[in-house]
Amino acid sequence: MSDTVLHQRTAGVPISIEGVGKTFNSSKGTSFEALKPVTMDIRPGEFISIVGPSGCGKSTLMLMAAGLLDRTEGVIRIGGTTVNKPYTDIGIAFQDHLLLDFRTAMENVLIHADIRGLDKKALRVRATELFKQLHLEKAMDKYPRQLSGGMRQRVSLIRTIVHEPSVLLLDEPFGALDALTRLQVRADLEALWLRNKPTVIFITHSVEEAVGLSDRIFVMSPTPGQVVDEIAVDLPRPRPLALVESPDFGAYVDRIYGHFERMGVLHGIEIPKRAGE
Ligand code: ADP
C-alpha cells in the first residue's frame, strides 16, 4: 500500500446495529439469552460508549459488531455493508495489551505491515508520529517488559490506530491500569481519536470515563442486557480532566448513576467522587 493511501484521513463510517440479540446454545441443549435485541445507529466518526454491569452482553455485542461472533438475530452494517465475516478495516483493543514480548514497542506496532501487507516504511513514519504525540519516543525500541503497564497500554493504543482504521472497538482497554495512569491514557485516546475521527465503540465500567470521552452513551441493564438509556453528551472537546468538577459533567454522571441505583447494580461500576462529596 502506498504512502498516500496510508496517510489518507480516514474519517469513520456509520455503524448500524438493528435488533441484534444473542442466545448461546450449549451442546447439552440448554440456551442462555445473553443480549436482548439492541438497536444503535452510530454516526461516522462518532465516539460512543456502552456502560453496564458485568455480564450484560457488552463484549458479546462488540464481538458481533466485529464479525467475530454470529448473531442470533438482527443485522449489523458497517459503512453500509452487512457484517457476516470478520470486518478488517478495524482496530480492536482489550483490557490486556496483548503486546508480543519478543518484539520491541515499534515492532509490535509495525505488526500490521506483516498481517495486513501494508508498506512498512510508510507505517513506520506514521507510528513514529504517534509515539511522539504521546511523548513515548524513548519507548519505541524497548521491549514490553521494559515498559510500565501504562506505557504498554499506550503502545497498544498506537498499534490499534496506526493503520488508520475507520472503526475502533475498545473493550475495557484501561481496566488493568491504576487510576492516575488511566487518566493519562484517556487523554491520549481522545487526542488520537481527534486526529482523524474513526467511529468508536468503547466499553467501560467507568461512568466518568464514558462521560469524559463519548459523544453518546448507551446504558445497559443487567443480563440479559438491553439498552435502558441513550445519552448525548454535549461537552466541549478536547475535554480537560478538570471538567469532572463541572455541574454539566456531574449531571451526566448522576443520570447514569441513577439508572444503576434503580437497577440495583452498583457493584462493579465506578462512580467518580466529585468536589463537595
Ligand atoms: P460483559 O462484556 O457485559 O461483561 P459478556 O458479553 O462477556 O458480558 O457476557 C454476557 C453473558 O453471556 C455472560 O453471562 C457470559 O457468561 C455469557 N457468555 C459469553 N460468552 C459465552 C459463550 N461463548 N457461551 C455461553 N455463554 C457466554
Short mmCIF file of C-alpha atoms and ligand atoms in Angstrom, two decimals:
data_model
loop_
_atom_site.label_atom_id
_atom_site.label_comp_id
_atom_site.label_asym_id
_atom_site.label_seq_id
_atom_site.Cartn_x
_atom_site.Cartn_y
_atom_site.Cartn_z
CA MET A 1 0.00 0.00 0.00
CA SER A 2 1.36 3.44 -0.87
CA ASP A 3 2.13 6.34 1.47
CA THR A 4 -0.78 8.27 0.04
CA VAL A 5 -3.31 5.65 0.99
CA LEU A 6 -1.80 5.18 4.44
CA HIS A 7 -1.95 8.92 5.14
CA GLN A 8 -5.45 9.49 3.85
CA ARG A 9 -7.66 10.99 6.52
CA THR A 10 -9.96 8.04 7.03
CA ALA A 11 -12.93 9.52 8.82
CA GLY A 12 -15.10 6.88 10.40
CA VAL A 13 -18.00 5.09 8.75
CA PRO A 14 -21.54 4.62 10.08
CA ILE A 15 -22.33 1.53 12.14
CA SER A 16 -25.90 0.35 12.20
CA ILE A 17 -26.91 -2.25 14.78
CA GLU A 18 -30.53 -3.24 14.19
CA GLY A 19 -32.33 -5.53 16.62
CA VAL A 20 -29.17 -7.52 17.35
CA GLY A 21 -29.53 -10.16 20.05
CA LYS A 22 -27.64 -13.21 21.18
CA THR A 23 -28.66 -16.51 22.73
CA PHE A 24 -25.91 -19.02 23.48
CA ASN A 25 -26.91 -22.66 22.97
CA SER A 26 -24.94 -25.34 24.78
CA SER A 27 -24.19 -28.84 23.48
CA LYS A 28 -26.44 -30.14 26.30
CA GLY A 29 -29.43 -28.43 24.71
CA THR A 30 -29.73 -25.55 27.19
CA SER A 31 -29.87 -21.99 25.98
CA PHE A 32 -28.93 -18.70 27.61
CA GLU A 33 -30.11 -15.31 26.40
CA ALA A 34 -27.08 -13.01 26.83
CA LEU A 35 -28.37 -10.00 24.93
CA LYS A 36 -31.89 -8.85 24.15
CA PRO A 37 -32.27 -7.20 20.74
CA VAL A 38 -30.48 -3.84 20.75
CA THR A 39 -30.52 -1.09 18.16
CA MET A 40 -27.82 1.56 17.81
CA ASP A 41 -27.31 3.94 14.90
CA ILE A 42 -23.78 5.23 15.18
CA ARG A 43 -22.73 8.16 13.02
CA PRO A 44 -19.47 8.30 11.06
CA GLY A 45 -16.70 9.47 13.41
CA GLU A 46 -18.91 9.27 16.48
CA PHE A 47 -17.43 8.12 19.79
CA ILE A 48 -19.99 6.03 21.65
CA SER A 49 -19.64 4.22 24.96
CA ILE A 50 -21.52 1.27 26.33
CA VAL A 51 -21.76 1.12 30.11
CA GLY A 52 -23.41 -1.63 32.08
CA PRO A 53 -22.85 -4.23 34.77
CA SER A 54 -20.55 -7.20 34.18
CA GLY A 55 -22.15 -9.94 32.15
CA CYS A 56 -24.80 -7.76 30.47
CA GLY A 57 -23.54 -8.61 26.99
CA LYS A 58 -21.25 -5.69 26.13
CA SER A 59 -18.36 -7.83 24.88
CA THR A 60 -20.77 -10.15 23.09
CA LEU A 61 -22.19 -7.17 21.19
CA MET A 62 -18.71 -5.94 20.32
CA LEU A 63 -17.61 -9.33 19.03
CA MET A 64 -20.72 -9.49 16.85
CA ALA A 65 -20.01 -5.97 15.53
CA ALA A 66 -16.51 -7.10 14.58
CA GLY A 67 -17.95 -10.12 12.78
CA LEU A 68 -16.13 -12.46 15.18
CA LEU A 69 -19.30 -13.98 16.66
CA ASP A 70 -22.56 -14.97 14.94
CA ARG A 71 -25.73 -13.10 15.78
CA THR A 72 -28.87 -14.92 16.81
CA GLU A 73 -31.00 -12.14 15.39
CA GLY A 74 -30.73 -8.71 13.80
CA VAL A 75 -28.44 -7.04 11.31
CA ILE A 76 -25.16 -5.14 11.66
CA ARG A 77 -23.94 -2.87 8.87
CA ILE A 78 -20.61 -1.09 8.85
CA GLY A 79 -20.25 1.56 6.16
CA GLY A 80 -23.41 0.18 4.58
CA THR A 81 -22.07 -3.38 4.26
CA THR A 82 -23.70 -6.18 6.24
CA VAL A 83 -21.20 -7.80 8.61
CA ASN A 84 -21.18 -11.56 8.04
CA LYS A 85 -17.49 -12.27 8.47
CA PRO A 86 -14.62 -10.63 10.40
CA TYR A 87 -14.51 -6.95 9.49
CA THR A 88 -10.96 -5.94 8.65
CA ASP A 89 -10.88 -2.13 8.44
CA ILE A 90 -10.84 -2.07 12.20
CA GLY A 91 -8.69 -1.54 15.30
CA ILE A 92 -9.51 -3.61 18.37
CA ALA A 93 -8.13 -3.24 21.91
CA PHE A 94 -8.86 -5.24 25.02
CA GLN A 95 -8.04 -4.91 28.71
CA ASP A 96 -4.92 -6.96 28.13
CA HIS A 97 -2.46 -5.04 25.96
CA LEU A 98 -1.51 -8.26 24.09
CA LEU A 99 1.92 -6.99 23.04
CA LEU A 100 4.38 -9.65 21.90
CA ASP A 101 7.26 -9.99 24.38
CA PHE A 102 9.88 -10.71 21.73
CA ARG A 103 9.13 -7.61 19.65
CA THR A 104 10.06 -4.06 20.61
CA ALA A 105 7.28 -1.49 21.02
CA MET A 106 7.83 -0.26 17.46
CA GLU A 107 7.96 -3.80 16.06
CA ASN A 108 4.69 -4.55 17.85
CA VAL A 109 3.09 -1.52 16.21
CA LEU A 110 4.52 -2.46 12.79
CA ILE A 111 2.94 -5.91 13.01
CA HIS A 112 0.20 -4.56 10.71
CA ALA A 113 2.76 -4.45 7.91
CA ASP A 114 3.08 -8.24 8.23
CA ILE A 115 -0.54 -9.17 8.82
CA ARG A 116 -2.17 -6.61 6.52
CA GLY A 117 0.54 -6.36 3.89
CA LEU A 118 0.99 -2.61 4.43
CA ASP A 119 4.10 -0.69 3.40
CA LYS A 120 6.45 -0.91 6.39
CA LYS A 121 8.30 2.33 5.69
CA ALA A 122 5.14 4.38 5.48
CA LEU A 123 3.73 2.68 8.56
CA ARG A 124 6.93 3.43 10.50
CA VAL A 125 6.65 7.14 9.64
CA ARG A 126 3.10 7.25 10.96
CA ALA A 127 3.97 5.14 14.03
CA THR A 128 6.87 7.48 14.86
CA GLU A 129 4.48 10.46 14.70
CA LEU A 130 2.12 8.72 17.13
CA PHE A 131 4.91 7.75 19.55
CA LYS A 132 5.97 11.42 19.51
CA GLN A 133 2.42 12.67 20.01
CA LEU A 134 2.16 10.55 23.15
CA HIS A 135 5.70 11.50 24.29
CA LEU A 136 6.75 7.87 24.03
CA GLU A 137 9.77 8.25 21.72
CA LYS A 138 12.02 6.64 24.32
CA ALA A 139 9.81 3.56 24.43
CA MET A 140 9.99 2.82 20.71
CA ASP A 141 12.95 0.45 20.84
CA LYS A 142 12.21 -1.07 24.22
CA TYR A 143 10.65 -4.48 24.82
CA PRO A 144 7.27 -4.66 26.60
CA ARG A 145 8.89 -5.99 29.82
CA GLN A 146 10.98 -2.80 29.98
CA LEU A 147 7.86 -0.59 29.98
CA SER A 148 5.37 0.30 32.72
CA GLY A 149 1.79 -1.01 32.49
CA GLY A 150 0.57 2.39 31.35
CA MET A 151 3.22 2.65 28.65
CA ARG A 152 2.40 -0.82 27.39
CA GLN A 153 -1.27 0.06 27.12
CA ARG A 154 -0.43 3.30 25.29
CA VAL A 155 1.78 1.39 22.84
CA SER A 156 -1.15 -0.97 22.38
CA LEU A 157 -3.37 2.04 21.56
CA ILE A 158 -0.88 3.19 18.95
CA ARG A 159 -0.96 -0.29 17.43
CA THR A 160 -4.77 -0.20 17.45
CA ILE A 161 -4.90 3.04 15.49
CA VAL A 162 -1.69 3.23 13.40
CA HIS A 163 -3.22 1.76 10.23
CA GLU A 164 -5.97 4.41 10.42
CA PRO A 165 -8.92 2.07 10.60
CA SER A 166 -12.39 3.52 10.07
CA VAL A 167 -13.69 1.70 13.16
CA LEU A 168 -12.24 1.24 16.66
CA LEU A 169 -13.68 -1.33 19.05
CA LEU A 170 -12.28 -0.87 22.53
CA ASP A 171 -13.29 -3.33 25.25
CA GLU A 172 -12.29 -2.02 28.69
CA PRO A 173 -8.86 -1.05 27.39
CA PHE A 174 -7.91 0.74 30.62
CA GLY A 175 -9.34 -1.82 33.04
CA ALA A 176 -5.98 -3.07 34.28
CA LEU A 177 -4.45 0.37 34.91
CA ASP A 178 -4.19 2.38 38.12
CA ALA A 179 -6.41 5.46 38.42
CA LEU A 180 -3.75 8.05 37.59
CA THR A 181 -2.40 6.21 34.56
CA ARG A 182 -5.96 5.72 33.36
CA LEU A 183 -6.46 9.49 33.25
CA GLN A 184 -3.36 9.89 31.11
CA VAL A 185 -4.36 7.12 28.72
CA ARG A 186 -7.88 8.51 28.48
CA ALA A 187 -6.49 11.87 27.36
CA ASP A 188 -4.22 10.07 24.89
CA LEU A 189 -7.12 8.15 23.43
CA GLU A 190 -9.14 11.33 22.90
CA ALA A 191 -6.15 13.00 21.22
CA LEU A 192 -5.58 10.00 18.94
CA TRP A 193 -9.27 9.80 18.03
CA LEU A 194 -9.46 13.54 17.27
CA ARG A 195 -6.69 13.19 14.64
CA ASN A 196 -8.92 11.53 12.08
CA LYS A 197 -12.13 10.60 13.88
CA PRO A 198 -12.67 6.88 13.36
CA THR A 199 -16.04 5.62 14.60
CA VAL A 200 -15.51 4.28 18.12
CA ILE A 201 -17.40 1.77 20.24
CA PHE A 202 -15.91 1.95 23.73
CA ILE A 203 -16.87 -0.42 26.54
CA THR A 204 -16.17 0.69 30.08
CA HIS A 205 -17.20 0.15 33.70
CA SER A 206 -16.21 3.71 34.45
CA VAL A 207 -19.04 6.23 34.27
CA GLU A 208 -16.52 9.07 34.44
CA GLU A 209 -14.56 7.66 31.52
CA ALA A 210 -17.73 7.30 29.44
CA VAL A 211 -18.79 10.90 30.10
CA GLY A 212 -15.23 12.15 29.59
CA LEU A 213 -14.87 10.54 26.18
CA SER A 214 -18.22 10.00 24.50
CA ASP A 215 -20.49 11.79 22.08
CA ARG A 216 -23.20 9.37 23.16
CA ILE A 217 -23.55 6.79 25.93
CA PHE A 218 -25.70 3.66 25.84
CA VAL A 219 -26.61 2.44 29.32
CA MET A 220 -27.38 -1.27 29.58
CA SER A 221 -29.39 -3.32 32.06
CA PRO A 222 -28.16 -6.49 33.78
CA THR A 223 -28.30 -9.76 31.90
CA PRO A 224 -29.95 -10.33 29.52
CA GLY A 225 -28.71 -6.89 28.55
CA GLN A 226 -30.80 -4.28 26.85
CA VAL A 227 -30.36 -0.56 26.30
CA VAL A 228 -32.19 1.39 29.03
CA ASP A 229 -30.98 4.89 28.13
CA GLU A 230 -29.15 6.70 25.36
CA ILE A 231 -27.47 9.93 26.41
CA ALA A 232 -25.99 12.53 24.05
CA VAL A 233 -23.05 14.18 25.82
CA ASP A 234 -22.82 17.84 24.87
CA LEU A 235 -19.46 18.87 26.33
CA PRO A 236 -16.60 20.70 24.55
CA ARG A 237 -13.56 18.90 23.07
CA PRO A 238 -10.88 18.21 23.86
CA ARG A 239 -12.24 17.54 27.32
CA PRO A 240 -9.85 18.61 30.07
CA LEU A 241 -9.73 16.22 33.02
CA ALA A 242 -10.82 19.08 35.31
CA LEU A 243 -14.19 19.01 33.53
CA VAL A 244 -15.20 16.35 36.04
CA GLU A 245 -15.74 19.19 38.52
CA SER A 246 -18.30 20.96 36.32
CA PRO A 247 -22.06 20.75 37.05
CA ASP A 248 -22.76 19.62 33.46
CA PHE A 249 -20.36 16.70 33.78
CA GLY A 250 -21.89 15.86 37.16
CA ALA A 251 -25.41 15.87 35.72
CA TYR A 252 -24.48 13.22 33.13
CA VAL A 253 -22.79 11.09 35.78
CA ASP A 254 -25.81 11.38 38.09
CA ARG A 255 -28.20 10.34 35.30
CA ILE A 256 -26.23 7.14 34.65
CA TYR A 257 -25.65 6.51 38.34
CA GLY A 258 -29.41 6.84 38.85
CA HIS A 259 -30.05 4.01 36.38
CA PHE A 260 -27.64 1.68 38.15
CA GLU A 261 -29.07 2.60 41.53
CA ARG A 262 -32.61 1.82 40.32
CA MET A 263 -31.45 -1.45 38.78
CA GLY A 264 -29.55 -2.38 41.97
CA VAL A 265 -26.31 -2.94 40.08
CA LEU A 266 -23.78 -0.55 41.57
CA HIS A 267 -21.34 -3.36 42.21
CA GLY A 268 -18.52 -3.23 39.68
CA ILE A 269 -19.48 0.21 38.38
CA GLU A 270 -17.01 3.02 39.02
CA ILE A 271 -18.60 6.25 40.16
CA PRO A 272 -16.31 9.26 40.44
CA LYS A 273 -16.21 11.35 43.61
CA ARG A 274 -16.82 14.99 42.85
CA ALA A 275 -15.99 18.17 44.75
CA GLY A 276 -18.08 18.54 47.89
CA GLU A 277 -18.85 14.82 48.28
P1 ADP B 1 -19.94 -8.17 29.54
O1 ADP B 1 -18.97 -7.86 28.47
O2 ADP B 1 -21.07 -7.18 29.61
O3 ADP B 1 -19.31 -8.35 30.88
P2 ADP B 1 -20.28 -10.64 28.07
O4 ADP B 1 -20.75 -10.16 26.75
O5 ADP B 1 -18.87 -11.06 28.19
O6 ADP B 1 -20.65 -9.56 29.19
O7 ADP B 1 -21.18 -11.89 28.50
C1 ADP B 1 -22.62 -11.80 28.54
C2 ADP B 1 -23.17 -13.10 29.10
O8 ADP B 1 -23.01 -14.12 28.13
C3 ADP B 1 -22.45 -13.56 30.35
O9 ADP B 1 -23.40 -14.13 31.22
C4 ADP B 1 -21.49 -14.61 29.84
O10 ADP B 1 -21.23 -15.59 30.83
C5 ADP B 1 -22.28 -15.21 28.68
N1 ADP B 1 -21.39 -15.73 27.63
C6 ADP B 1 -20.43 -15.04 26.98
N2 ADP B 1 -19.83 -15.82 26.05
C7 ADP B 1 -20.44 -17.04 26.14
C8 ADP B 1 -20.29 -18.28 25.44
N3 ADP B 1 -19.40 -18.42 24.46
N4 ADP B 1 -21.10 -19.30 25.79
C9 ADP B 1 -22.03 -19.16 26.76
N5 ADP B 1 -22.24 -18.02 27.45
C10 ADP B 1 -21.46 -16.96 27.15
#
